[in-house]
C-alpha positions as a printed Julia matrix, in Angstrom:
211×3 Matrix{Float64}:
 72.53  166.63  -43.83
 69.12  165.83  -41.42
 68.52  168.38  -39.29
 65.1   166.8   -38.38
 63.18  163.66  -39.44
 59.75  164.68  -38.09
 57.32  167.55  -38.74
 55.73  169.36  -36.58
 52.13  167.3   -36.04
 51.01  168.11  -31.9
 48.27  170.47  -31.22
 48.89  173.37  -29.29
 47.74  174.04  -25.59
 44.3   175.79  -25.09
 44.03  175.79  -21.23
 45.27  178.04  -18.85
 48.99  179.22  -19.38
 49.59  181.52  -16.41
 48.12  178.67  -14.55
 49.81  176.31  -11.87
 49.36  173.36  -13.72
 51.09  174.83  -16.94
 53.44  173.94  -18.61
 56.45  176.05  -16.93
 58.05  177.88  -20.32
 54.44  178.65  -21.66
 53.46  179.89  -18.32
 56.8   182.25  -18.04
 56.14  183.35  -21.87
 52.36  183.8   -20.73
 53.14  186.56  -18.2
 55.99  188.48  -19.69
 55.27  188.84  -23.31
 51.81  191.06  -24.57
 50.49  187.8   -26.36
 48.2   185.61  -25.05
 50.41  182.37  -25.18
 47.58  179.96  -23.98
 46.41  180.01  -27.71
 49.23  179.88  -29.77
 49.61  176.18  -31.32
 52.7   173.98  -32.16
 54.38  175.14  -35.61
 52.64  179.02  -35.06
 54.93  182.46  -35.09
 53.22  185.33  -33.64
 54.45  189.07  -32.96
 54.7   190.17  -29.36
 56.25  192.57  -27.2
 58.09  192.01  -24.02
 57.11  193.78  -21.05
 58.29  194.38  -17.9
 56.63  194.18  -14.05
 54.98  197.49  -14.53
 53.3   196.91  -18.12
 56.03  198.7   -20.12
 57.52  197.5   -23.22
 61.3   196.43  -23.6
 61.1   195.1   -26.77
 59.5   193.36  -29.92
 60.06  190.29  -31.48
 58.26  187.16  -32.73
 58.01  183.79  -30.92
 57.42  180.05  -32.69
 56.06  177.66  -30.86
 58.33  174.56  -32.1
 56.87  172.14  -29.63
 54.67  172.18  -26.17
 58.1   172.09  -24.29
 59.85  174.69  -26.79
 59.39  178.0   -28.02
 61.79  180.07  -29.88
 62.09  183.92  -29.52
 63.52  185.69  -32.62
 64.57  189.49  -32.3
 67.82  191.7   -33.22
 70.91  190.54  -31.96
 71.52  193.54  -30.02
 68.63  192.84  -28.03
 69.68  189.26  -26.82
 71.21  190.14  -23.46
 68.33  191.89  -22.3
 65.96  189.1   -23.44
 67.74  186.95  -21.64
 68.69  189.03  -18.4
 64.87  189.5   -18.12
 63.75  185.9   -19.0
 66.57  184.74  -16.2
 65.3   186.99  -13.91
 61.22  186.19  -14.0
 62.5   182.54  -14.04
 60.73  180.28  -11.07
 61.43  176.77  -12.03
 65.16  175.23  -12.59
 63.05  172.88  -15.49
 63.09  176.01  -18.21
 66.34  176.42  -20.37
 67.54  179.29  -21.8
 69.73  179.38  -25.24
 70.76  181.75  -27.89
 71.45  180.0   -31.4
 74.94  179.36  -32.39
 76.49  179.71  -36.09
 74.87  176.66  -37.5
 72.14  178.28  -39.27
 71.47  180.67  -42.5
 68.06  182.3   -42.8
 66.7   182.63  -45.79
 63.65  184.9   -46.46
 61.06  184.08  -49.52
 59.54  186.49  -50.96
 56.56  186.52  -53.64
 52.97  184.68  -54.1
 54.92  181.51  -55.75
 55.79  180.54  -51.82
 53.23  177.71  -51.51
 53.74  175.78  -54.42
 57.72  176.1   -54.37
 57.31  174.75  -50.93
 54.19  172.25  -51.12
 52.26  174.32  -49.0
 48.71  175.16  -48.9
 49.53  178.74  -48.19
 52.37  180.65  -47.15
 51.17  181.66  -43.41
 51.11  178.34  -43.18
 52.51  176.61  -39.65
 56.08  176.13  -39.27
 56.83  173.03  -40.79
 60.28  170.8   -42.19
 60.8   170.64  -46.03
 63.17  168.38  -47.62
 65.14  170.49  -50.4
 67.83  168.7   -52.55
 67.77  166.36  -49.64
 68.42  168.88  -46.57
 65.92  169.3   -43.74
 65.06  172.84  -43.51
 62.24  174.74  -41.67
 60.3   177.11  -42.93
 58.0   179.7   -40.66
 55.86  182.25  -41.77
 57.64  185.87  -42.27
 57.77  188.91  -40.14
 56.34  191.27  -42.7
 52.26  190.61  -42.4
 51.58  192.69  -45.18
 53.93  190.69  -48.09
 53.95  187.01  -49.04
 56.85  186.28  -46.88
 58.7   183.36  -45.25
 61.71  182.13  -43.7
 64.2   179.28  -44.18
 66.14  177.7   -41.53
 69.11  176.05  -43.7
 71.89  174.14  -41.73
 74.67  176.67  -42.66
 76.93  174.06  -45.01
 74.22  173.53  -47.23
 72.55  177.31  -47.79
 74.28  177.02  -51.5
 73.02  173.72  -52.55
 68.74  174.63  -51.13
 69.09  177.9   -52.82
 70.21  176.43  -56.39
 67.32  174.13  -55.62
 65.06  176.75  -54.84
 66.08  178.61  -58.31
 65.36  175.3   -60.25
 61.88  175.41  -58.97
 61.35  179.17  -60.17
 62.49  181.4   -57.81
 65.25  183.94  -58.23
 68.04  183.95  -55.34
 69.62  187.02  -54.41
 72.44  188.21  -51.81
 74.73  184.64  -52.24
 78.08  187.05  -51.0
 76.54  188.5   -47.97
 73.81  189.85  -45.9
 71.2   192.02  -47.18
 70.02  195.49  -45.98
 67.16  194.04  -43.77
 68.28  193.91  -39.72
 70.03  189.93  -39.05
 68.11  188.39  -36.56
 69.08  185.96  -33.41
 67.1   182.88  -31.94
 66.79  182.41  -27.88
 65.37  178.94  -27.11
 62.97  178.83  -24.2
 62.18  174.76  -23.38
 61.92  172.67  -20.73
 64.62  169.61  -20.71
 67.93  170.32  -21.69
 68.35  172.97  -24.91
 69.97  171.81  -28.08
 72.59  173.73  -30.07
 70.76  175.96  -32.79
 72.13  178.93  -34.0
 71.8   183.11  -34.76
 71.1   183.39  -38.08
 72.31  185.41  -41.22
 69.65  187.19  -43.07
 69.72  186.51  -46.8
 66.99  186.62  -49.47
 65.05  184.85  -51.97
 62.62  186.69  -54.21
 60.09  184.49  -55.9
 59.48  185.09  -59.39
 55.96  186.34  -60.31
């Protein structure tokens, strides 16, 4: 199954993002989250924290910069129709799309300093980028946890059995095949410009890299 043919190859945005001229879902990002979205590049994850009109914080998560028209805003399920409401609400331009991901999708989370050569990277905080396991298109984007080798899998959700017997062949060690792990499940919201696409909220399962 392709989920995508292409990887991720544009340069990321350096001018102005709370600018007129911005692009409208960089722009919106720019002045509600704490990060300064005019740097971050195409195929980048970065921690921020949502904030509301008067500077406090609502809530954390992580956003990926999939394209110059897309970004995608990971955080706890639970904290979906907030992130939402509040995106909705700031919105000034009927252009930017709103979506939460949709039961198509396993995560996977690697584990362990064998993460670039399992995946043919040059290092595992490498950008997001599309790796073709046992013939399945999955992503992989650097981790949440910035102190441990860490990074997760985007695995269409039919063929999370078949990339993680792969994954073992290549030397890593799979672990919670029956169901999810102890570590919080996460959910996507897609913030583009044209029309969204279905993607999905994800399961959190693990894959620990033998050392």
């Amino acid at each position: 199954m392709r989920l995508l043919s292409k990887k991720l190859t544009e340069s990321g945005c350096t001018g102005d993002a709370a600018g007129p001229h911005a692009q409208p879902a960089r722009r919106l990002l720019h002045l509600l989250l704490s990060q300064d979205i005019s740097s971050i590049t195409v195929g980048e994850v970065r921690w921020a924290s949502v904030l509301n009109r008067h500077g406090r914080m609502l809530l954390d998560l992580r956003i990926w910069c999939q394209s110059e028209t897309n970004f995608v805003l990971i955080c706890p399920p639970h904290h979906v129709a907030l992130l939402v409401e509040h995106l909705s609400f700031h919105k000034v331009t009927e252009d930017i799309n709103f979506k939460t991901i949709t039961e198509q999708f396993v995560r996977m989370v690697l584990f362990g300093p064998r993460i670039a050569p399992i995946l043919g990277l040059p290092d595992y905080k490498a950008p997001a980028e599309i790796h073709e396991i046992s013939d399945v298109d999955v992503w992989s984007i650097p981790g949440a946890d910035l102190q441990l080798p860490c990074r997760d899998l985007l695995i269409p959700s039919g063929e999370a059995h078949t990339v993680a017997r792969e994954l073992e062949r290549r030397g890593s060690t799979f672990v919670g095949t029956k169901g999810q792990d102890q570590e919080e499940e996460q959910a996507l919201v897609e913030v583009r410009v044209v029309a969204p696409h279905q993607l999905p909220p994800l399961i959190r399962r693990k894959v620990l890299l033998s050392h």
